[in-house]
């Protein structure tokens, strides 16, 4: 018997099992609720892509701050230049930082996480009504967007919201509707502030990234990582870089997000009320490698409590506009490292491959 990838495996039809799981519309949460104690084989990753143990790395030695925490208070006054320097340092090296005093009230963070939890903890048959991979919709819910392309599936279910002029608020499930609308409003404001600070960090005009509409196209992915009975054998999200200009991520206190630093995976330890910010592939290209889009992943959740997160990907709004390294950043000494391309080409490329390492960026490299 062949599993669709040319590997002969006696009696195992991987493609069929994947389709059955997807057709069942129960997601990984549904698998857990059905009482399974081992994970289906199509979730099992090859050993080389797995962490050595299910638990995260030992905590960093006291005093070392692997993921910088940047206090945004005073960003519009006296502290602005300090903040711009801190953001530039983090964005150009690790590509990740956390922000505190970002202006989004703590209750809004909690309500957003609670709403994602409430949606996912409804009866399976109610969630199944929303389960669909149709890309044309403003809102969809499914497990593993690349399940038919990836070599191994990962342990999470996801609600995707595509914000734009066509988003029908009424399409958002009522149980989390007002919370998502509020989250969008809050994160939009923070996104604009960050775009300005990041523009200044590059030494270009404050409004530059906004003028490129980098904060106008927004996709949100709200993830639910249920308990995984064999967390050593799979992941929550495979290692990847984000197909975005900028990502703003809200995570709860469970942990499991890791960033690649050199050859090591570093934990992004949850900080109460902080948000995680990371540079995406598009901003690495626009900044001509001034900023770095860095690989990250989420471990499968070994706790009996779900892990919840919501990532907002900021992108330019028009699919037909061309993007490439900013002319201001190009000189004889610094030639462009990438060709230009439309957003349409960028996303066509992203959605035809499995979630993976830096292959998206290298595709556009000159
Ligand atoms: C993503 C992502 C991390 C997380 O959705 O691209 O990296 O903590 N999410 O869920
Ligand atoms: Ni990501």
mmCIF file of N, CA and C in Angstrom, residues 21 26-40 43 155 227-230 304:
data_model
loop_
_atom_site.group_PDB
_atom_site.id
_atom_site.type_symbol
_atom_site.label_atom_id
_atom_site.label_comp_id
_atom_site.label_asym_id
_atom_site.label_seq_id
_atom_site.Cartn_x
_atom_site.Cartn_y
_atom_site.Cartn_z
ATOM 1 N N UNK A 21 -10.413 12.123 8.804
ATOM 2 C CA UNK A 21 -10.333 13.056 9.928
ATOM 3 C C UNK A 21 -10.930 14.409 9.535
ATOM 4 N N UNK A 26 -14.251 17.072 13.319
ATOM 5 C CA UNK A 26 -14.217 17.123 14.786
ATOM 6 C C UNK A 26 -12.964 17.818 15.317
ATOM 7 N N UNK A 27 -11.963 18.004 14.451
ATOM 8 C CA UNK A 27 -10.731 18.652 14.897
ATOM 9 C C UNK A 27 -9.983 17.804 15.912
ATOM 10 N N UNK A 28 -8.820 18.290 16.355
ATOM 11 C CA UNK A 28 -8.056 17.506 17.338
ATOM 12 C C UNK A 28 -8.743 17.532 18.709
ATOM 13 N N UNK A 29 -9.468 18.604 18.973
ATOM 14 C CA UNK A 29 -10.225 18.652 20.229
ATOM 15 C C UNK A 29 -11.242 17.513 20.253
ATOM 16 N N UNK A 30 -11.874 17.263 19.113
ATOM 17 C CA UNK A 30 -12.849 16.174 19.007
ATOM 18 C C UNK A 30 -12.195 14.812 19.210
ATOM 19 N N UNK A 31 -10.965 14.667 18.721
ATOM 20 C CA UNK A 31 -10.252 13.389 18.923
ATOM 21 C C UNK A 31 -10.031 13.151 20.414
ATOM 22 N N UNK A 32 -9.600 14.192 21.102
ATOM 23 C CA UNK A 32 -9.363 14.071 22.542
ATOM 24 C C UNK A 32 -10.673 13.767 23.280
ATOM 25 N N UNK A 33 -11.718 14.482 22.899
ATOM 26 C CA UNK A 33 -13.017 14.255 23.556
ATOM 27 C C UNK A 33 -13.527 12.833 23.314
ATOM 28 N N UNK A 34 -13.105 12.224 22.180
ATOM 29 C CA UNK A 34 -13.577 10.868 21.894
ATOM 30 C C UNK A 34 -12.826 9.836 22.738
ATOM 31 N N UNK A 35 -11.841 10.290 23.501
ATOM 32 C CA UNK A 35 -11.199 9.395 24.468
ATOM 33 C C UNK A 35 -9.922 8.720 23.966
ATOM 34 N N UNK A 36 -9.367 9.176 22.841
ATOM 35 C CA UNK A 36 -8.142 8.529 22.345
ATOM 36 C C UNK A 36 -6.998 8.693 23.352
ATOM 37 N N UNK A 37 -6.115 7.702 23.390
ATOM 38 C CA UNK A 37 -4.953 7.801 24.287
ATOM 39 C C UNK A 37 -3.652 7.774 23.497
ATOM 40 N N UNK A 38 -3.751 7.549 22.187
ATOM 41 C CA UNK A 38 -2.565 7.694 21.338
ATOM 42 C C UNK A 38 -2.995 8.481 20.106
ATOM 43 N N UNK A 39 -2.045 9.167 19.490
ATOM 44 C CA UNK A 39 -2.418 10.054 18.380
ATOM 45 C C UNK A 39 -2.435 9.274 17.068
ATOM 46 N N UNK A 40 -3.346 9.621 16.144
ATOM 47 C CA UNK A 40 -3.334 8.949 14.847
ATOM 48 C C UNK A 40 -1.968 9.127 14.166
ATOM 49 N N UNK A 43 -0.262 12.247 12.489
ATOM 50 C CA UNK A 43 0.255 13.362 13.298
ATOM 51 C C UNK A 43 1.714 13.144 13.717
ATOM 52 N N UNK A 155 -0.927 19.400 16.303
ATOM 53 C CA UNK A 155 -2.000 19.228 17.291
ATOM 54 C C UNK A 155 -2.674 20.547 17.657
ATOM 55 N N UNK A 227 -4.848 19.331 25.045
ATOM 56 C CA UNK A 227 -3.918 18.346 25.602
ATOM 57 C C UNK A 227 -3.586 17.313 24.528
ATOM 58 N N UNK A 228 -2.306 16.978 24.425
ATOM 59 C CA UNK A 228 -1.894 15.944 23.476
ATOM 60 C C UNK A 228 -1.357 14.752 24.264
ATOM 61 N N UNK A 229 -1.921 13.547 24.045
ATOM 62 C CA UNK A 229 -1.492 12.403 24.851
ATOM 63 C C UNK A 229 -0.071 11.925 24.522
ATOM 64 N N UNK A 230 0.467 12.278 23.361
ATOM 65 C CA UNK A 230 1.843 11.881 23.021
ATOM 66 C C UNK A 230 2.628 13.095 22.502
ATOM 67 N N UNK A 304 -2.964 19.266 30.824
ATOM 68 C CA UNK A 304 -4.386 18.927 30.705
ATOM 69 C C UNK A 304 -5.269 20.160 30.627
#
